[in-house]
CSV table of C-alpha atoms in Angstrom, one decimal:
chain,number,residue,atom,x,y,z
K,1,UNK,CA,-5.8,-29.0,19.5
K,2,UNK,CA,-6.2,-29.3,15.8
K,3,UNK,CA,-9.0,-26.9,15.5
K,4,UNK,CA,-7.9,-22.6,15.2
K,5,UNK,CA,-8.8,-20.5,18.4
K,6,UNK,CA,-10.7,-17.3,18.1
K,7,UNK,CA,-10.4,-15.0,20.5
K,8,UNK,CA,-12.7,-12.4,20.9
K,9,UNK,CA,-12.2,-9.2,23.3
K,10,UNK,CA,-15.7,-8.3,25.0
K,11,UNK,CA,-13.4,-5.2,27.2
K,12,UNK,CA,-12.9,-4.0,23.6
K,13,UNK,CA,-16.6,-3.9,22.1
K,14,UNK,CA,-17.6,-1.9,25.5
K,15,UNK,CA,-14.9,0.4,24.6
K,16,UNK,CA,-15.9,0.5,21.5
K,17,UNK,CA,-19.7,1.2,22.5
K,18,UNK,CA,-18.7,3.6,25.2
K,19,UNK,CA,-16.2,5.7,22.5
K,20,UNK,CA,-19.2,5.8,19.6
K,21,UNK,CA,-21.8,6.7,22.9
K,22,UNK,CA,-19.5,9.4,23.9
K,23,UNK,CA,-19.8,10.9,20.1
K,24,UNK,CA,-23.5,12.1,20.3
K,25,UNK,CA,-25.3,14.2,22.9
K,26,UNK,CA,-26.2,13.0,25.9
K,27,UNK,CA,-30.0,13.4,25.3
K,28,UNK,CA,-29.2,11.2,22.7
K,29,UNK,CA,-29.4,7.3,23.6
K,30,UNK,CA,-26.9,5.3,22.0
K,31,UNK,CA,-27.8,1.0,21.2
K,32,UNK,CA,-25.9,-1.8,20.0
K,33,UNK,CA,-27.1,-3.7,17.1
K,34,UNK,CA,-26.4,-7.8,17.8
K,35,UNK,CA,-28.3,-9.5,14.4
K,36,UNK,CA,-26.3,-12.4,13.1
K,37,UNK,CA,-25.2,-13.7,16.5
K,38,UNK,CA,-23.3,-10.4,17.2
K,39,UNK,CA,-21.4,-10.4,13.8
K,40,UNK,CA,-20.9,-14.1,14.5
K,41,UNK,CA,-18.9,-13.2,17.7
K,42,UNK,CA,-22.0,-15.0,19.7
K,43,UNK,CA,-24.5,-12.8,21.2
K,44,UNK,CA,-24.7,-14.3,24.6
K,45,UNK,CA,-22.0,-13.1,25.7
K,46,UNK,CA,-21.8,-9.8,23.3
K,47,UNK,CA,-24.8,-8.5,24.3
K,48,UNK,CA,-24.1,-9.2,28.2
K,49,UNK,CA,-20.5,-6.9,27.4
K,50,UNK,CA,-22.9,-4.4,26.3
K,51,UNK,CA,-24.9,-4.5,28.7
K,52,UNK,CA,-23.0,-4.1,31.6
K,53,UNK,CA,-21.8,-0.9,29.3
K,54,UNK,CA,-24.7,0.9,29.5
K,55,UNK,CA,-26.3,-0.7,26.3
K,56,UNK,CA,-30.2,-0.9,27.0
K,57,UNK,CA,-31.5,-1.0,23.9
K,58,UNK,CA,-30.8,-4.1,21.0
K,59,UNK,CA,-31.4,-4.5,17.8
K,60,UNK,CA,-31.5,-8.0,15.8
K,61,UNK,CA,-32.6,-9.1,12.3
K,62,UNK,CA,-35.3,-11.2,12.9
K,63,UNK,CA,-37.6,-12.4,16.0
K,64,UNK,CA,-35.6,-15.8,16.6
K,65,UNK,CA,-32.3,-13.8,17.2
K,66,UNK,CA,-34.5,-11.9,19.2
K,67,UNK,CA,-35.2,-14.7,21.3
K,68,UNK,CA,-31.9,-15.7,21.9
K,69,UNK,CA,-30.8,-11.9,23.4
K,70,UNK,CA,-33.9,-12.0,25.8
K,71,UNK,CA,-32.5,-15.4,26.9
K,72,UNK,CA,-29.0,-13.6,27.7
K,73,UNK,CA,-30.3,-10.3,29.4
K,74,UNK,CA,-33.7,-11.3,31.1
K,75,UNK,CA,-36.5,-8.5,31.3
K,76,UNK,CA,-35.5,-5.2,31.1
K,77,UNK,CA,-33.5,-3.8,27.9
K,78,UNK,CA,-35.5,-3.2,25.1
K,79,UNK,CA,-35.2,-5.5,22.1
K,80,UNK,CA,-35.9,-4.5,18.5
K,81,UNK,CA,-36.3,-6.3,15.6
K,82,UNK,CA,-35.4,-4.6,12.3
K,83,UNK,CA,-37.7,-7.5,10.1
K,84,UNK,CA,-40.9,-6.2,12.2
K,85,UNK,CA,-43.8,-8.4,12.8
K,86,UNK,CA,-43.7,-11.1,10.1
K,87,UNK,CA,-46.4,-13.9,10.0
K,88,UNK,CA,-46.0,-16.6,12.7
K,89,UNK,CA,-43.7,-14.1,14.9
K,90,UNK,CA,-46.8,-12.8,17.1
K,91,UNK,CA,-46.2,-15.5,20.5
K,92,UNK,CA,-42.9,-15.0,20.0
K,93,UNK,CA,-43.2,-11.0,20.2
K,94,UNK,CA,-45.0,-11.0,22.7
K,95,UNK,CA,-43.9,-13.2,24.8
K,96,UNK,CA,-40.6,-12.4,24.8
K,97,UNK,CA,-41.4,-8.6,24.9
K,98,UNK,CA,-39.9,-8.4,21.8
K,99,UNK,CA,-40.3,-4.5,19.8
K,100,UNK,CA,-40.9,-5.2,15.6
K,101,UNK,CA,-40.0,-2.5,13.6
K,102,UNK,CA,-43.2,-2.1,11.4
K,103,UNK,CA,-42.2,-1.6,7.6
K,104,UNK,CA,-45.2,-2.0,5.8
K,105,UNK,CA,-49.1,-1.0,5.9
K,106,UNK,CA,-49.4,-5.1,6.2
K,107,UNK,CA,-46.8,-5.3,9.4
K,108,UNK,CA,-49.0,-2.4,10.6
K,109,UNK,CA,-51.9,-4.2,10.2
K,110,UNK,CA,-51.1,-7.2,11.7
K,111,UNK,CA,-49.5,-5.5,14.9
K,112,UNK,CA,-52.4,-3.6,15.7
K,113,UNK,CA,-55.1,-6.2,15.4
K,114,UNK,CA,-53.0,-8.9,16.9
K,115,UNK,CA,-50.8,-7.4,20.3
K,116,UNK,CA,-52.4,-4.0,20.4
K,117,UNK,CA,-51.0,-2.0,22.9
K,118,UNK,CA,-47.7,-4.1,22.3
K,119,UNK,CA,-44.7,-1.5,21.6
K,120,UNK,CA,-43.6,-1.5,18.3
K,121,UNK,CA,-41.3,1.0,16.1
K,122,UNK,CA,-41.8,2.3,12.5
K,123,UNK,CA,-39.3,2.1,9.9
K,124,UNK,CA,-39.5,4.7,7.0
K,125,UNK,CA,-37.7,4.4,3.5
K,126,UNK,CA,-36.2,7.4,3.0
K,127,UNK,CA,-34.0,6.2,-0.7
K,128,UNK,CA,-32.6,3.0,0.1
K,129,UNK,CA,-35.2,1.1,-1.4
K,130,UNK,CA,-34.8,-2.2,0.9
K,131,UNK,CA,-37.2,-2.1,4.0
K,132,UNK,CA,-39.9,0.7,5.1
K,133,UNK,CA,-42.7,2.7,4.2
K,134,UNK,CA,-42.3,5.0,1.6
K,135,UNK,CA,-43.6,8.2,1.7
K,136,UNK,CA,-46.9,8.0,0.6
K,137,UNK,CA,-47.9,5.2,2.2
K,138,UNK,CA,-46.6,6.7,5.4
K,139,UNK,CA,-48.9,9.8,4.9
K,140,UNK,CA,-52.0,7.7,5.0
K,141,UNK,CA,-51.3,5.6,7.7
K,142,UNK,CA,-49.1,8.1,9.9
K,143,UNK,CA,-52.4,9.5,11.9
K,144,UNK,CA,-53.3,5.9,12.6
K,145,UNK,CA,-49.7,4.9,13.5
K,146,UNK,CA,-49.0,8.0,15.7
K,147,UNK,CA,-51.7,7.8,18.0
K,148,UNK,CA,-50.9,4.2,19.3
K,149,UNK,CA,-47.5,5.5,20.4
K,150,UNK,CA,-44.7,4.0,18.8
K,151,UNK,CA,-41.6,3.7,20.4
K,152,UNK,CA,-39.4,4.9,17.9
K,153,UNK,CA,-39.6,6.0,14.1
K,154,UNK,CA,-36.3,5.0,11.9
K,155,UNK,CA,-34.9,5.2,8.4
K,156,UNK,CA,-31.2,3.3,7.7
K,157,UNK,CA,-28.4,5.1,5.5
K,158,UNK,CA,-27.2,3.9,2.5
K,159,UNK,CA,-23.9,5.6,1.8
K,160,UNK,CA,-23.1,6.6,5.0
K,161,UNK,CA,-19.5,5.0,4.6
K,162,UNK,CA,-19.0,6.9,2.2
K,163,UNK,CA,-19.2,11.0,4.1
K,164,UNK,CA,-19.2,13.2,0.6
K,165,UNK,CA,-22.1,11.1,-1.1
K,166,UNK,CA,-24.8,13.2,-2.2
K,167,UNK,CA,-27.7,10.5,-0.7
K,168,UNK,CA,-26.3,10.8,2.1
K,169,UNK,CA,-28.3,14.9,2.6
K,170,UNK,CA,-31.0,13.4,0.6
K,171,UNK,CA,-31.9,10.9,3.1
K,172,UNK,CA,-31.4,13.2,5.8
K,173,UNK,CA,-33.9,16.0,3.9
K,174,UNK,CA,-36.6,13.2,3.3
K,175,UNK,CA,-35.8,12.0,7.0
K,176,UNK,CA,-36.5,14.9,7.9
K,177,UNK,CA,-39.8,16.0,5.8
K,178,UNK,CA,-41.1,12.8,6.9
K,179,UNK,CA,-40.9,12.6,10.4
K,180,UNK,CA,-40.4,16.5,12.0
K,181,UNK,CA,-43.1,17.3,14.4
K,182,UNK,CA,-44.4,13.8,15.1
K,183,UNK,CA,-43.3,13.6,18.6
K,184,UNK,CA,-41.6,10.1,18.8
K,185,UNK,CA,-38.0,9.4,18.9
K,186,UNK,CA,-36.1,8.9,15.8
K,187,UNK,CA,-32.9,7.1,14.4
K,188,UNK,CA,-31.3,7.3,11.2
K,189,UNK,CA,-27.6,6.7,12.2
K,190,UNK,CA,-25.9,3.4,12.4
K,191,UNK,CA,-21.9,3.8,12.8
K,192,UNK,CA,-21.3,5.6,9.3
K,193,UNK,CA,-24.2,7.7,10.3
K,194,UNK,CA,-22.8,8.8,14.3
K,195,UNK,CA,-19.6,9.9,12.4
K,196,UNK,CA,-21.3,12.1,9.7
K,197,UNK,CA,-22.1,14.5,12.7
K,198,UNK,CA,-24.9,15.3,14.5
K,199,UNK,CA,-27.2,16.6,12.1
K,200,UNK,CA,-27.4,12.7,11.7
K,201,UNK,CA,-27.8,11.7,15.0
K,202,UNK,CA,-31.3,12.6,16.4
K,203,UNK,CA,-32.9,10.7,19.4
K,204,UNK,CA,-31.0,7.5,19.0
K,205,UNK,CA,-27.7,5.8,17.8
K,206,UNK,CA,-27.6,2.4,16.6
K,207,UNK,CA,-24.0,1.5,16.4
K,208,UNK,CA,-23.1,-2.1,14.5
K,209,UNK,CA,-19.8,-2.7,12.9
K,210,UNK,CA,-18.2,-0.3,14.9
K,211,UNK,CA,-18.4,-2.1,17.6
K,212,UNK,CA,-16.6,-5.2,16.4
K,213,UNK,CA,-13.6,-3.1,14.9
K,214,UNK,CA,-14.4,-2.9,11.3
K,215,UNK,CA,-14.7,-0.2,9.2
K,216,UNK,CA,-16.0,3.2,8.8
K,217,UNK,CA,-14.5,4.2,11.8
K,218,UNK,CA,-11.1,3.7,11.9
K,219,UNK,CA,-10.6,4.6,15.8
K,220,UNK,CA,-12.4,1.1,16.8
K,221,UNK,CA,-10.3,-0.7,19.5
K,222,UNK,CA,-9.5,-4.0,17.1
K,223,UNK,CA,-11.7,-7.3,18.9
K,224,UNK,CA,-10.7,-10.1,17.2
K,225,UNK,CA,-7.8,-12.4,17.0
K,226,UNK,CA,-7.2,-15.8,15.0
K,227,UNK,CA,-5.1,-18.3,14.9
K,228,UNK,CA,-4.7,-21.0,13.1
K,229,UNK,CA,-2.2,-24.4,14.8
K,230,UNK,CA,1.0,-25.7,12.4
K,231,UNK,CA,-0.2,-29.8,12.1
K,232,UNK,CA,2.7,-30.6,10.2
K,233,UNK,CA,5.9,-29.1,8.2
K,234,UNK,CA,6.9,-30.6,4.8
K,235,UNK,CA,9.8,-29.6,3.3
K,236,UNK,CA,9.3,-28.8,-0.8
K,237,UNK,CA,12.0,-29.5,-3.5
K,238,UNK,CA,12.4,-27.0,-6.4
K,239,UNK,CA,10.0,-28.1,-9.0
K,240,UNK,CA,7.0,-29.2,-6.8
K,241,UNK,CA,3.5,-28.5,-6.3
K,242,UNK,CA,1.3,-27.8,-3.5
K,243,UNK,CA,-2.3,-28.2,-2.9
K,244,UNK,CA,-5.5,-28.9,-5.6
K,245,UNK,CA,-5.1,-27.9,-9.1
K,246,UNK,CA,-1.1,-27.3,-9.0
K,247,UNK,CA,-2.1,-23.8,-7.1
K,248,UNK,CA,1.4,-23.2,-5.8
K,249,UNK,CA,4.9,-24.5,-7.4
K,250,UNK,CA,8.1,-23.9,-5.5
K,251,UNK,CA,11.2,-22.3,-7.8
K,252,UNK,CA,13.3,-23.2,-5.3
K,253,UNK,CA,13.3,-25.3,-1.9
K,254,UNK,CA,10.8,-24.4,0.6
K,255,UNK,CA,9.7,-25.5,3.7
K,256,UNK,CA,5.6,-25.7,4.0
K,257,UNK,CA,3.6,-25.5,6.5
K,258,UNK,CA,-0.1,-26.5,7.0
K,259,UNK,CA,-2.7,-25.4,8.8
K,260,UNK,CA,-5.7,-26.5,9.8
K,261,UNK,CA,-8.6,-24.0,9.3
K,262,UNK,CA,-9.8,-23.6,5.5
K,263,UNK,CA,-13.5,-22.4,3.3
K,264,UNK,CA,-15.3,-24.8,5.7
K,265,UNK,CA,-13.9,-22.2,8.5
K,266,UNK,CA,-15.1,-19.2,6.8
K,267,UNK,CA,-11.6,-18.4,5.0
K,268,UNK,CA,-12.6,-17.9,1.4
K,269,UNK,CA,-11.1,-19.5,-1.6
K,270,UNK,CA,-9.9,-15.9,-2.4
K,271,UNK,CA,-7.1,-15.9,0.0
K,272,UNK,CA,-5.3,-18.4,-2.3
K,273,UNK,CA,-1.8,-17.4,-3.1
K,274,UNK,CA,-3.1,-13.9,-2.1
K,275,UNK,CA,-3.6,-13.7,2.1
K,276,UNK,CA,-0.5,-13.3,4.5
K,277,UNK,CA,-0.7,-15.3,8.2
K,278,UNK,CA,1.9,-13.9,10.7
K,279,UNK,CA,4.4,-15.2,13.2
K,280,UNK,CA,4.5,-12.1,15.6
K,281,UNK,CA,5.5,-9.4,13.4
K,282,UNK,CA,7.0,-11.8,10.2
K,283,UNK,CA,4.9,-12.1,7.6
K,284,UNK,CA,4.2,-16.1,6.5
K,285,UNK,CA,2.7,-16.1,2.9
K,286,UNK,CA,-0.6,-18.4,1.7
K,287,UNK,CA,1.3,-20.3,-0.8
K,288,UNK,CA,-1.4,-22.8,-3.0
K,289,UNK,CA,-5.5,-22.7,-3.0
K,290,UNK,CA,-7.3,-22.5,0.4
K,291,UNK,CA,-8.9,-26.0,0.8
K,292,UNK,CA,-12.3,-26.8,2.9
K,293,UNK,CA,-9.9,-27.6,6.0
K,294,UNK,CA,-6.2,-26.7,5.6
K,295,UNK,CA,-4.1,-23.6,3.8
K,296,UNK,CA,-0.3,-24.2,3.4
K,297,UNK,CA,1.7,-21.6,4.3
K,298,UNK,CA,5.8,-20.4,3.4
K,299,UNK,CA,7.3,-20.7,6.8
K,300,UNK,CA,11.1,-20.9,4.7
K,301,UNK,CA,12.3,-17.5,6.5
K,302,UNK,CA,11.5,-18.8,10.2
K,303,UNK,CA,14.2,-19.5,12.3
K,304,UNK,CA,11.6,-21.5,14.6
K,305,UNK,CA,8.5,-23.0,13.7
K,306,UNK,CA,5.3,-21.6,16.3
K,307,UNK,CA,2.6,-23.7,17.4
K,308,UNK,CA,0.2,-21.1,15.6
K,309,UNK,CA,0.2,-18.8,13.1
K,310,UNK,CA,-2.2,-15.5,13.3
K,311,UNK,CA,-4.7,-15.1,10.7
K,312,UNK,CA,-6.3,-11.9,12.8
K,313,UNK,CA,-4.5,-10.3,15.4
K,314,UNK,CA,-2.0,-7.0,15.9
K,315,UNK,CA,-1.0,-7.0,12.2
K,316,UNK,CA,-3.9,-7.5,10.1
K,317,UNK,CA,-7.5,-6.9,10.8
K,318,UNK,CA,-10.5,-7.9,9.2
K,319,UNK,CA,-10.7,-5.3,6.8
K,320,UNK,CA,-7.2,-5.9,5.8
K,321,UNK,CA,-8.6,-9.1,5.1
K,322,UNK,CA,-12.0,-8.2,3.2
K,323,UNK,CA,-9.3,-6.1,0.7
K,324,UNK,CA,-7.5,-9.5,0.0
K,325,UNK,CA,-11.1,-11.1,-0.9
K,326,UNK,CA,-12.3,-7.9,-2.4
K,327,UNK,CA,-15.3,-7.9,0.2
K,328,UNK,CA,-16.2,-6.1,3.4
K,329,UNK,CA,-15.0,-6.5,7.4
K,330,UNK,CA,-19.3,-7.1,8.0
K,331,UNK,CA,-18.8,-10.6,5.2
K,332,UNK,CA,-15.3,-11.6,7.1
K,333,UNK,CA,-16.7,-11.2,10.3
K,334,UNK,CA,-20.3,-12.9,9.8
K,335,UNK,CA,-18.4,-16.1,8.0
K,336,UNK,CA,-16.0,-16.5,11.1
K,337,UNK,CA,-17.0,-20.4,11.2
K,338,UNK,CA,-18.3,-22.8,14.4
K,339,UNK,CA,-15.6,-25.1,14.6
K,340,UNK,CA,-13.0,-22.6,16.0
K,341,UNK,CA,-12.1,-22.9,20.0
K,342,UNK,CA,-13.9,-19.5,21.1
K,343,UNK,CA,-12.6,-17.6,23.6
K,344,UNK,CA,-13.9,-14.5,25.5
K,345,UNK,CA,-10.9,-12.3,26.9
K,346,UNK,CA,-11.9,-10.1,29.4
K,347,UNK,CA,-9.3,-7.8,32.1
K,348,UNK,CA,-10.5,-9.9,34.7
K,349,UNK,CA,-10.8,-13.4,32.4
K,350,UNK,CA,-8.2,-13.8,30.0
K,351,UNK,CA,-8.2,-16.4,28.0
K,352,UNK,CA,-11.8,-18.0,29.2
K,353,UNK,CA,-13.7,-19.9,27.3
């Protein structure tokens, strides 16, 4: 085939859950967060992994991705959405038994009047400045919001990559001032957060990145493999040029390889002259810019030329990958594109599609 395989371990992201689980209390529940199709690994089958984990809560971005997790797990585990109620969403949260995350005195407002008794959660803005109620407006509406029993009350970290970061106790302290003594279950860690300790943890976890391998936490079991299929070898004289705009020139003779995945793919422009693929262990050099379908790659040192060469896999990981670009494992993962040959690897399903 002409197209790149990803391979994507679903044994892996339970281990991975399961590990960042076994990091808080008990008494404290641990959920998976699944927005953007799982980190663009494909929710269906993500959120099933989980599931069958011990995962029974979810959270997604927005109602529609909602939607589609319902459709995977059937009634039962809870489903947040971290957008809250947004205009038009009501049928779709309720029918679908769907939890909003309220973060504003409108959200609030609209909940109440349209589904009341419907669950819902809170979110609180504790110094991020993105989405929740800020403190004020959560001390006039709290008394209101508290009595209809919200399922859970949550804030989100900022710097929580980042362990010595002096918002990271501020958050906690406001976290804190806001919310102790209400009665309701909180959450204010997402993976950075679990591995701050767990002063951080309180009644829930809501593990992300971690899950699919990336980075803060450097014990994740590594999920995803790439690679990319050899369409043709060209050998390159001393002299000549490769790809648009001149972007490689060979100062001595070189054989070329190309292969078919590019920025259409979700391989940025960045890794031009910059990336590495891998043949096994041996490194194979991006040589000339990263086009919308193909990369050409220095293949000179091979004795053999493989089928495929590896992208992702055993040698370099996403956030190997994000340093190249000067980016995150979160962007690398969320651009992996459609056209790849997805396959779910399993102990008992290796190599299914």
């Amino acid at each position: 085939m002409a197209t790149a395989t990803l391979t994507i371990d679903l044994d892996a992201i339970a281990a991975n859950w399961r590990a960042l689980d076994r990091m808080s209390d008990p008494t404290t529940q641990t959920a998976a967060v699944v927005k953007a199709d799982a980190y663009g690994l494909g929710a269906k089958r993500v959120v099933r992994a989980l599931a069958e984990a011990g995962a029974r809560r979810f959270f997604v971005a927005v109602a529609e991705e909602g939607a589609a997790v319902r459709q995977a797990l059937g009634p039962g585990p809870q489903i947040c959405v971290l957008s809250g109620h947004m205009a038009g969403d009501t049928e779709m949260v309720h029918d679908l038994d769907l939890t909003p995350m309220l973060n504003s005195v409108e959200q609030i407002t609209r909940h109440l009047e349209s589904l009341p008794g419907h669950p819902f959660g809170v979110q609180l803005d504790t110094g991020m400045n993105r989405l929740g109620l800020e403190a004020p407006e959560w001390e006039a509406v709290a008394a209101l919001v508290l009595e209809q029993g919200p399922e859970l009350v949550m804030s989100h970290l900022a710097c929580a990559d980042e362990p010595g970061h002096p918002l990271n106790e501020a958050q906690l302290a406001e976290f804190h001032a806001m919310t102790d003594g209400i009665g309701v279950p909180r959450s204010l860690a997402a993976t950075g957060g679990i591995l701050l300790g767990a002063d951080y943890h309180f009644e829930l976890t809501r593990p992300g990145v971690g899950l699919y391998g990336g980075r803060p936490w450097e014990s994740a079991q590594p999920v995803v493999a790439l690679a990319l299929p050899v369409i043709q070898i060209r050998e390159v004289a001393a002299g000549e040029v490769v790809g648009y705009s001149c972007g490689y020139t060979a100062e001595e003779p070189r054989l070329i390889a190309t292969v078919a995945a590019g920025y259409a793919d979700g391989l940025t422009r960045r890794y031009s002259n910059a990336a590495t693929l891998w043949d096994g262990e041996v490194p194979c050099p991006i040589v000339g810019r990263v086009s919308m379908d193909l990369i050409t790659v220095d293949v000179s040192h091979l004795r053999d030329i493989p089928r495929t060469l590896d992208l992702l896999g055993p040698m370099q990981g996403v956030d190997d990958l994000a340093d190249i670009a000067g980016t995150i494992g979160y962007e690398v993962l969320t651009s992996l594109g459609h056209r790849y040959t997805r396959r779910y690897a399993t102990t008992t399903t290796r190599g299914q599609v």
